[in-house]
PDB file of C-alpha atoms in Angstrom:
ATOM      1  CA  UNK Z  23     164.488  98.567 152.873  1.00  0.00           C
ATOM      2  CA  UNK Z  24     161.511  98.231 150.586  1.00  0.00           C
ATOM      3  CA  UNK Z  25     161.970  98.901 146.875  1.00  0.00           C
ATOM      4  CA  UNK Z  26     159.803 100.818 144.616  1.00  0.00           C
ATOM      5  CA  UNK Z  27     158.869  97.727 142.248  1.00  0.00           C
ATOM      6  CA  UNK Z  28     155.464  96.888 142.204  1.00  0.00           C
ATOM      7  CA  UNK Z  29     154.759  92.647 142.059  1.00  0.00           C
ATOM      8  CA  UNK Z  30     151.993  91.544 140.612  1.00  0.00           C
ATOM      9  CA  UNK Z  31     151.725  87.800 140.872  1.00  0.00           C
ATOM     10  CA  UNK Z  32     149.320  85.449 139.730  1.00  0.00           C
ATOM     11  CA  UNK Z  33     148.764  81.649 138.188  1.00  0.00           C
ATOM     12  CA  UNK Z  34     148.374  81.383 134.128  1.00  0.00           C
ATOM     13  CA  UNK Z  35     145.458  84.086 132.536  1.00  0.00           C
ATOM     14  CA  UNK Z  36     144.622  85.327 135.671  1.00  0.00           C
ATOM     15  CA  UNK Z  37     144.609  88.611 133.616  1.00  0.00           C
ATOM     16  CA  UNK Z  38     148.178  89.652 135.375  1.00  0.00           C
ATOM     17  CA  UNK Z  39     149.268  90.856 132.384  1.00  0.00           C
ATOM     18  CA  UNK Z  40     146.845  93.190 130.995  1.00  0.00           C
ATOM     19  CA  UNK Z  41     146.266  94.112 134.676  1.00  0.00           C
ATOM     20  CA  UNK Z  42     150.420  95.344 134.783  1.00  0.00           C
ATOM     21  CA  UNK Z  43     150.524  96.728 132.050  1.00  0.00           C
ATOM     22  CA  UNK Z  44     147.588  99.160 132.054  1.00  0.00           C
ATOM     23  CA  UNK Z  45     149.240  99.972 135.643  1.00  0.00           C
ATOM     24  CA  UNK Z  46     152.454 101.012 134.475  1.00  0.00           C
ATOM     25  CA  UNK Z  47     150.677 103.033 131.721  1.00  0.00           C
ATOM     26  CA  UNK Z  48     148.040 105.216 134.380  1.00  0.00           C
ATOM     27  CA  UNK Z  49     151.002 105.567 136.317  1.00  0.00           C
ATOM     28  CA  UNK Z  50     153.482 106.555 133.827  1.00  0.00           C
ATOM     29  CA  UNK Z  51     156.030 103.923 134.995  1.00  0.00           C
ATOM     30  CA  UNK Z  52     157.657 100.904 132.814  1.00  0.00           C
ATOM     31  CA  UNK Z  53     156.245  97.183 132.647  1.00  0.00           C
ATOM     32  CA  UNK Z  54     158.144  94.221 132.742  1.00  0.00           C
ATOM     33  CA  UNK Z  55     156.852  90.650 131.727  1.00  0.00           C
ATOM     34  CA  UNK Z  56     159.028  87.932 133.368  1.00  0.00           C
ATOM     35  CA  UNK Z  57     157.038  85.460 131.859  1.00  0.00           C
ATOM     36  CA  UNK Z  58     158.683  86.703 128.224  1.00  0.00           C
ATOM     37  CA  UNK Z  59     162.147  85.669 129.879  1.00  0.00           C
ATOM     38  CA  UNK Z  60     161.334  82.025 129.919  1.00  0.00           C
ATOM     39  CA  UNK Z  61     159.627  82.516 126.796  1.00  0.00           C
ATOM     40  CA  UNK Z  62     162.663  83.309 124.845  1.00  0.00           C
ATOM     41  CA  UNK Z  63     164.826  80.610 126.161  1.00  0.00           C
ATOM     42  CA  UNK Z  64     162.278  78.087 125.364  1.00  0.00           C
ATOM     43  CA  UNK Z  65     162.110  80.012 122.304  1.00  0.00           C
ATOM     44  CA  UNK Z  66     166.194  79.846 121.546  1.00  0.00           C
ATOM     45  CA  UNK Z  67     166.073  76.081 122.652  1.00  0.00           C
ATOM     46  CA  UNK Z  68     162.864  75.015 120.444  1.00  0.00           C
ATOM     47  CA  UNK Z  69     164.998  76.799 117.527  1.00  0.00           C
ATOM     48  CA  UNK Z  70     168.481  75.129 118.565  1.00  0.00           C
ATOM     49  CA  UNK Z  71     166.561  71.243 118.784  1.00  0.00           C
ATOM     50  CA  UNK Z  72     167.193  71.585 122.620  1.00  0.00           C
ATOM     51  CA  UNK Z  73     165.079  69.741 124.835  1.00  0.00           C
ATOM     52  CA  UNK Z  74     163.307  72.137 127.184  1.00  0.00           C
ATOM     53  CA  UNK Z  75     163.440  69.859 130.079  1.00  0.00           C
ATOM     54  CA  UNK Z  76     167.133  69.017 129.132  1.00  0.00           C
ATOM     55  CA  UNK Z  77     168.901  70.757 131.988  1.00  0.00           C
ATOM     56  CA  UNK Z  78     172.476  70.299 130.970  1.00  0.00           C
ATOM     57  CA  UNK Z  79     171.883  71.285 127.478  1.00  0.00           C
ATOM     58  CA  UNK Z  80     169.958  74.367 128.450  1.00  0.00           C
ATOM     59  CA  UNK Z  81     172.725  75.183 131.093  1.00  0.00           C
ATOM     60  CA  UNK Z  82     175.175  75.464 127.822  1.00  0.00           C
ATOM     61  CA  UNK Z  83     172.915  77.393 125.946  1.00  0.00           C
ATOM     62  CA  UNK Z  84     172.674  79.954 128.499  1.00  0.00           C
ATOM     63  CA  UNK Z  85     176.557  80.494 128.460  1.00  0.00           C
ATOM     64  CA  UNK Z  86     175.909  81.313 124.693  1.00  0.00           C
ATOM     65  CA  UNK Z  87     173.189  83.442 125.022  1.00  0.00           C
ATOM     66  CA  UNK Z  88     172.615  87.527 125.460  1.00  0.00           C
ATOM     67  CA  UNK Z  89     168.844  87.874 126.929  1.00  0.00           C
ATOM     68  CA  UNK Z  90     167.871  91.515 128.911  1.00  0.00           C
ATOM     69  CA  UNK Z  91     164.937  94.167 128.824  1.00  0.00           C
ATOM     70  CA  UNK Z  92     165.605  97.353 126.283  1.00  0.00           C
ATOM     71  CA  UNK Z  93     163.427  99.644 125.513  1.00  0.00           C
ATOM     72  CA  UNK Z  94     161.750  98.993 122.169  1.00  0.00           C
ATOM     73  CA  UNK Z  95     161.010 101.943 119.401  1.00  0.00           C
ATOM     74  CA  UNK Z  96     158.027 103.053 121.668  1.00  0.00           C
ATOM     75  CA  UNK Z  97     160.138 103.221 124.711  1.00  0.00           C
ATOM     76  CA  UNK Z  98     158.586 100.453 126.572  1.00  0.00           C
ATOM     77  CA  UNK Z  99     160.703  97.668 128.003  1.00  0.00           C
ATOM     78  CA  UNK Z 100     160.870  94.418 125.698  1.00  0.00           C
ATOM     79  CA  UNK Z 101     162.440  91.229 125.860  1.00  0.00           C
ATOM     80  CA  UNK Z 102     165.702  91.326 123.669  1.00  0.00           C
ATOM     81  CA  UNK Z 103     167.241  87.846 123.055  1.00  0.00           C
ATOM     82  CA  UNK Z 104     170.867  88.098 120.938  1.00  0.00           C
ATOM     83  CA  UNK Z 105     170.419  91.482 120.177  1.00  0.00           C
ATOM     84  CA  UNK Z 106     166.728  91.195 118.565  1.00  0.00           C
ATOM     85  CA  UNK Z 107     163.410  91.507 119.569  1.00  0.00           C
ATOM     86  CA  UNK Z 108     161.683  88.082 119.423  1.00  0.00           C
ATOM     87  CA  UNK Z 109     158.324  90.450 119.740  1.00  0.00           C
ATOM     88  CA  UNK Z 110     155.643  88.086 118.269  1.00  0.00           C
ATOM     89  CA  UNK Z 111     157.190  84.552 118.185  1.00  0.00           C
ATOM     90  CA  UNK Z 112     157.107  84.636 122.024  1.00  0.00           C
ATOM     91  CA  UNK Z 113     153.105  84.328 121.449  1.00  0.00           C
ATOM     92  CA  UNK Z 114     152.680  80.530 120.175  1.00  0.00           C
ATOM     93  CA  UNK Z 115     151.219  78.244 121.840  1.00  0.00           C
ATOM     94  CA  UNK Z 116     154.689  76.140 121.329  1.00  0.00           C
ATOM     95  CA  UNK Z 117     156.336  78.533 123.175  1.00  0.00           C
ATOM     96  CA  UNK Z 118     154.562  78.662 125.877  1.00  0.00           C
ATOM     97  CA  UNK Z 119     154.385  74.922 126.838  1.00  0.00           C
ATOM     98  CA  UNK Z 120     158.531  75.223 126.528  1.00  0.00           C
ATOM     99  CA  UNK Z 121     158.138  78.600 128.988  1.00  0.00           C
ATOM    100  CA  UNK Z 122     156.762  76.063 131.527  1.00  0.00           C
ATOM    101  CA  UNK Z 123     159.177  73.463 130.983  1.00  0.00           C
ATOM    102  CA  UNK Z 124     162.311  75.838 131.292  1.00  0.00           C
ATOM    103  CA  UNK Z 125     160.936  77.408 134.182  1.00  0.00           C
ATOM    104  CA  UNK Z 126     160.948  74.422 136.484  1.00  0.00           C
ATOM    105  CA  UNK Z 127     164.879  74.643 135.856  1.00  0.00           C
ATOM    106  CA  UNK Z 128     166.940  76.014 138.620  1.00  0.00           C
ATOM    107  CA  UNK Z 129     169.919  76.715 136.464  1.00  0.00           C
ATOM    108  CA  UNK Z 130     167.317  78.409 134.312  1.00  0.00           C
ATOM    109  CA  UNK Z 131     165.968  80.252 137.171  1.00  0.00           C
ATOM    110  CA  UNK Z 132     168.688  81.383 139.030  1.00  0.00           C
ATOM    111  CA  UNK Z 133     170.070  83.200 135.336  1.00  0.00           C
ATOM    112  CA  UNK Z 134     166.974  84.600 134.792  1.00  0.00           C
ATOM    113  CA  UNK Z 135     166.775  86.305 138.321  1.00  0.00           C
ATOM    114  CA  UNK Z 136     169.799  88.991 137.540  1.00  0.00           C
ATOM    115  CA  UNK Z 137     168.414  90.017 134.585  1.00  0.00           C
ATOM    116  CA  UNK Z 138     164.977  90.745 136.367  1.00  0.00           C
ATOM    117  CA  UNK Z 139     166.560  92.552 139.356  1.00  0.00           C
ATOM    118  CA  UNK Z 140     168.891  94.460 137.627  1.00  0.00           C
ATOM    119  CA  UNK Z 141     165.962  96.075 135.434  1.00  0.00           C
ATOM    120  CA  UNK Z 142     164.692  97.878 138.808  1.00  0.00           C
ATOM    121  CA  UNK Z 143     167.878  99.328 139.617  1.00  0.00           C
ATOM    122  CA  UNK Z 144     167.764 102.018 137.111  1.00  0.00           C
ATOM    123  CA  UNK Z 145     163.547 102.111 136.926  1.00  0.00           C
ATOM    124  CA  UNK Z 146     160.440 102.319 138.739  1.00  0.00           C
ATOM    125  CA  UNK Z 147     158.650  99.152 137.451  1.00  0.00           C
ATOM    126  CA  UNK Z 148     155.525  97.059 137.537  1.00  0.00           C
ATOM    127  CA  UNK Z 149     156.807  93.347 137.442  1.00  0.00           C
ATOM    128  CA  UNK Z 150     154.247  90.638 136.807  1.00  0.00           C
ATOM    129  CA  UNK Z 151     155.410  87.011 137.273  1.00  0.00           C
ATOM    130  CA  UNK Z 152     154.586  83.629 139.657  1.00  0.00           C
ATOM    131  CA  UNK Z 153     157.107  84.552 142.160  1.00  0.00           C
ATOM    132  CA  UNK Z 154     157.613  88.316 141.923  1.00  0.00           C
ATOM    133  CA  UNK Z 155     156.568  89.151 145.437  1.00  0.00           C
ATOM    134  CA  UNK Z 156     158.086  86.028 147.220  1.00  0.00           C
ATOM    135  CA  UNK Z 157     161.028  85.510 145.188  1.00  0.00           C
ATOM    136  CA  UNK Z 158     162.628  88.190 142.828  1.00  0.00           C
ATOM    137  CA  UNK Z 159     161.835  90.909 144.979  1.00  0.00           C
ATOM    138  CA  UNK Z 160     160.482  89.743 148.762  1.00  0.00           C
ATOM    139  CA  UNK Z 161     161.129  94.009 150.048  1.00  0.00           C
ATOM    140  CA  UNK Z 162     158.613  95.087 147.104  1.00  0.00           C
ATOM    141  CA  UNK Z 163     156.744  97.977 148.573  1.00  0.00           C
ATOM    142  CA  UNK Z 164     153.423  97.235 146.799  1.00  0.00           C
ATOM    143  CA  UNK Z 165     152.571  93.522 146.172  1.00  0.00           C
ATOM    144  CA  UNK Z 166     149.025  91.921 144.577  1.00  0.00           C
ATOM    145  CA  UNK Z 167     148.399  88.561 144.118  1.00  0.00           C
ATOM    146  CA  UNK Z 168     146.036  88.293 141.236  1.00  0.00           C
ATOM    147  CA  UNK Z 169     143.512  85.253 141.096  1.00  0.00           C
ATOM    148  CA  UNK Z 170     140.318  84.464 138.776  1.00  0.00           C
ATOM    149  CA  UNK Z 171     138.032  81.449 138.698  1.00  0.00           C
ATOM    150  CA  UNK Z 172     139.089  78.335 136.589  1.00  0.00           C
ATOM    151  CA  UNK Z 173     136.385  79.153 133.787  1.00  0.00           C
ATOM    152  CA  UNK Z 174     136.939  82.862 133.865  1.00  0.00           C
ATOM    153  CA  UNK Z 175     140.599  81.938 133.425  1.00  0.00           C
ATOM    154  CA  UNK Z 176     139.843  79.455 130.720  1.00  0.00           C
ATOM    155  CA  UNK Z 177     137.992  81.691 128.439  1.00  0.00           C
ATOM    156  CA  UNK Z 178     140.145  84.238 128.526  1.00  0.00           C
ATOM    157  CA  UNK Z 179     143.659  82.106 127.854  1.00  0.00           C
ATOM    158  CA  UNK Z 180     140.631  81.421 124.661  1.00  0.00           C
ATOM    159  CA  UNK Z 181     140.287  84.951 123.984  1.00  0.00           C
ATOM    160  CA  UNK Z 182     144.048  85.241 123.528  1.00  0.00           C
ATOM    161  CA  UNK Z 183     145.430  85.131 119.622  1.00  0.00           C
ATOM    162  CA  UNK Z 184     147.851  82.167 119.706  1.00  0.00           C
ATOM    163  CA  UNK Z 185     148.504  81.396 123.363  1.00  0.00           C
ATOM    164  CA  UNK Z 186     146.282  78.024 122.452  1.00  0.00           C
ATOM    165  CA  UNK Z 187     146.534  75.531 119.998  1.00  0.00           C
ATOM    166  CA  UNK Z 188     143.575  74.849 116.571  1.00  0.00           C
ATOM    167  CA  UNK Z 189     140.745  72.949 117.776  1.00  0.00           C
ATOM    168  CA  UNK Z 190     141.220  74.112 121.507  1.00  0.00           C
ATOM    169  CA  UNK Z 191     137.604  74.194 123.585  1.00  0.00           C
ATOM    170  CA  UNK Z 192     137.111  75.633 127.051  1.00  0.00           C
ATOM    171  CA  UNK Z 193     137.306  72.261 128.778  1.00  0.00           C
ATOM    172  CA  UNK Z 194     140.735  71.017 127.345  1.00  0.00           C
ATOM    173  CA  UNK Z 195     142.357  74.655 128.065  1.00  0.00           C
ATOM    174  CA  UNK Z 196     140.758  74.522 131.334  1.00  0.00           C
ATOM    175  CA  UNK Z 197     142.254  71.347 131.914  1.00  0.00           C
ATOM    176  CA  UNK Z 198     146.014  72.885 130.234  1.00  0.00           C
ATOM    177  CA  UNK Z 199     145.685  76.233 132.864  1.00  0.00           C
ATOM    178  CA  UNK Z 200     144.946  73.417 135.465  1.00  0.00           C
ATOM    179  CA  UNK Z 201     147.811  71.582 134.572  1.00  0.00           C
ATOM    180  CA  UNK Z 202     150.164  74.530 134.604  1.00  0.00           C
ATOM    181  CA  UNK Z 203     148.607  75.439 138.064  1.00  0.00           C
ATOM    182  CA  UNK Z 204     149.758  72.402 139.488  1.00  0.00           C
ATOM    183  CA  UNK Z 205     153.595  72.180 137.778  1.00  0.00           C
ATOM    184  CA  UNK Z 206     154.104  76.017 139.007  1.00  0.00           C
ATOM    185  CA  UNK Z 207     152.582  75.262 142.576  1.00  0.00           C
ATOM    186  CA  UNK Z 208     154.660  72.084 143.037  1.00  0.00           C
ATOM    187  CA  UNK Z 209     158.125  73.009 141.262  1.00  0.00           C
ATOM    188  CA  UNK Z 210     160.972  72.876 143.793  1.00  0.00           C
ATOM    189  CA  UNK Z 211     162.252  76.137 143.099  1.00  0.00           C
ATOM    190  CA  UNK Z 212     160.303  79.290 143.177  1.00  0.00           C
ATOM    191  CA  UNK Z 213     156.906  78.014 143.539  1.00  0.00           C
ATOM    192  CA  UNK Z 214     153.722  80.000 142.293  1.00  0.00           C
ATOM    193  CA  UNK Z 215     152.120  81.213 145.598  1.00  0.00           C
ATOM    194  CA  UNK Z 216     150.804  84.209 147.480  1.00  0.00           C
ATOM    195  CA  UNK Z 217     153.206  86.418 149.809  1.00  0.00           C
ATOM    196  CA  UNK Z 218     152.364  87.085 153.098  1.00  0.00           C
ATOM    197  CA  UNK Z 219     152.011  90.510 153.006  1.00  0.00           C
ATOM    198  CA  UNK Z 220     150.651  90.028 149.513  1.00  0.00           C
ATOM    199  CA  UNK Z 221     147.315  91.563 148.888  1.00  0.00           C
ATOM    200  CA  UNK Z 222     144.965  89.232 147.068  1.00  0.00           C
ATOM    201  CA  UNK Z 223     142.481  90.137 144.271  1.00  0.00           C
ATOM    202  CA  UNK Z 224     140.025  87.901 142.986  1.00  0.00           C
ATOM    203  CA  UNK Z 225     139.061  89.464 139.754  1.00  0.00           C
ATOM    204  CA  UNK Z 226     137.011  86.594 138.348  1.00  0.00           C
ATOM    205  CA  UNK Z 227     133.894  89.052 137.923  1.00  0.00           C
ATOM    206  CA  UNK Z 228     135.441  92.547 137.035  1.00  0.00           C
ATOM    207  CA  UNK Z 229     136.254  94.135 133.856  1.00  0.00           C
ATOM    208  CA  UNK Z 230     140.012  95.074 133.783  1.00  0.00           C
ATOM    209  CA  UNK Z 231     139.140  98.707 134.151  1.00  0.00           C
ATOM    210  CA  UNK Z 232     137.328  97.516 138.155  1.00  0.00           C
ATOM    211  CA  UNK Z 233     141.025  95.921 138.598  1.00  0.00           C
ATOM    212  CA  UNK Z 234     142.745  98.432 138.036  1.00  0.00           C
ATOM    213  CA  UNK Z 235     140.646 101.184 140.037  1.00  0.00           C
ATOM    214  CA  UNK Z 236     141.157  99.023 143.260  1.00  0.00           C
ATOM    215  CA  UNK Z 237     144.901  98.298 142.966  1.00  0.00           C
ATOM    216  CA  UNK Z 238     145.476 102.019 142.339  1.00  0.00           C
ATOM    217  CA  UNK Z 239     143.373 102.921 145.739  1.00  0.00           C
ATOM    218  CA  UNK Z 240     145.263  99.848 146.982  1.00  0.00           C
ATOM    219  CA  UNK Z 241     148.405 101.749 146.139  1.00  0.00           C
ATOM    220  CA  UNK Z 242     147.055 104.963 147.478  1.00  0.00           C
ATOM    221  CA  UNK Z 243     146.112 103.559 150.746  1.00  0.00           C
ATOM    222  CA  UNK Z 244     149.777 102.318 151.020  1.00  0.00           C
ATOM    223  CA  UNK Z 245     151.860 105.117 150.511  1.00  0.00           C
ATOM    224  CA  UNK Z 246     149.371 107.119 152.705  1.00  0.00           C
ATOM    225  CA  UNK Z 247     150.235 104.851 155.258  1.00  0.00           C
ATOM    226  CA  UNK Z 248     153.783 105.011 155.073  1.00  0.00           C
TER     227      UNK Z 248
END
């Protein structure tokens, strides 16, 4: 039986993001950001001294640790690690680099995927992730699988306030999102690719506003079809 969640997958600043969360907001639903999951562990570990490639030391830290979605003072869904919201320190480019580490971790991966699937039971979500649609939830009834070009993708990881480090150009964060392409494509568990039934949008030369237009009709055209 399908499940209302709608996946929206995608490889690093594809836009999946902005694209989920101006979804749930036309269509009056909660959004929920896996990515901010791996975030804050790498976040608790970079504060702890943990290696975030250290797999046994990460596996003890996660028996210490409280980490779920809560609804924040404007009722949207936010990461909450240890009873606080981490809200702005998930952003740094530090961060981010240990996201990608911790996420090639199985034990990391396997306690992360609860937490997501739980948060549907009691809502009607948009989830954006790598591995949403294949993964987390393979019965979603609406899946996209959201894709730009590598330069589109590189200026706008650019455009983002502290996802990249001083001195960054378009080449070396090209050749960071390329990186990250390859360690989320190749990881042994959970591997960034499209679903089968996944429907693909290359976005590379709309604005967000063209995105979101088609994935609604997309939506439209599936529940009409139902």
């Amino acid at each position: 039986m399908s499940v209302n969640v709608i996946a929206v997958d995608g490889p690093a600043a594809s836009g999946k993001s902005t694209l989920a969360r101006n979804l749930a907001d036309r269509l009056g639903i909660l959004y929920v950001n896996t990515g901010s999951l791996y975030r804050a562990v790498a976040l608790k570990a970079l504060r702890l001294g943990i290696k975030t490639k250290d797999t046994a030391a990460l596996s003890a830290m996660l028996q210490q640790t409280s980490l779920r979605y809560a609804k924040d003072a404007d009722g949207k869904l936010d990461i909450e690690l240890d009873g606080t919201f981490p809200g702005q320190a998930l952003r740094s480019a530090e961060v981010a680099k240990g996201a990608s580490d911790v996420a090639t971790v199985p034990e990391v991966r396997a306690w992360t995927l609860e937490i997501q699937r739980d948060t549907a039971k009691e809502n009607t979500i948009v989830m954006e992730g790598r591995d949403i649609g294949t993964v987390v939830f393979p019965d979603a009834k609406y899946k996209f699988f959201l894709s730009a070009s590598p330069l589109a993708r590189a200026k706008r990881r650019l455009a983002q306030e502290g996802e990249t480090l001083n001195g960054a150009t378009l080449e070396s964060v090209a050749a960071e999102i390329a990186a990250r392409d390859k360690q989320d494509s190749e990881r042994a568990v959970a591997p960034l690719k499209q679903a089968e039934d996944a429907i693909a949008v290359d976005n590379s030369d709309w604005t967000i506003e063209q995105t979101l237009d088609y994935i609604c009709d997309q939506i439209k055209t599936i529940d009409a079809n139902a």
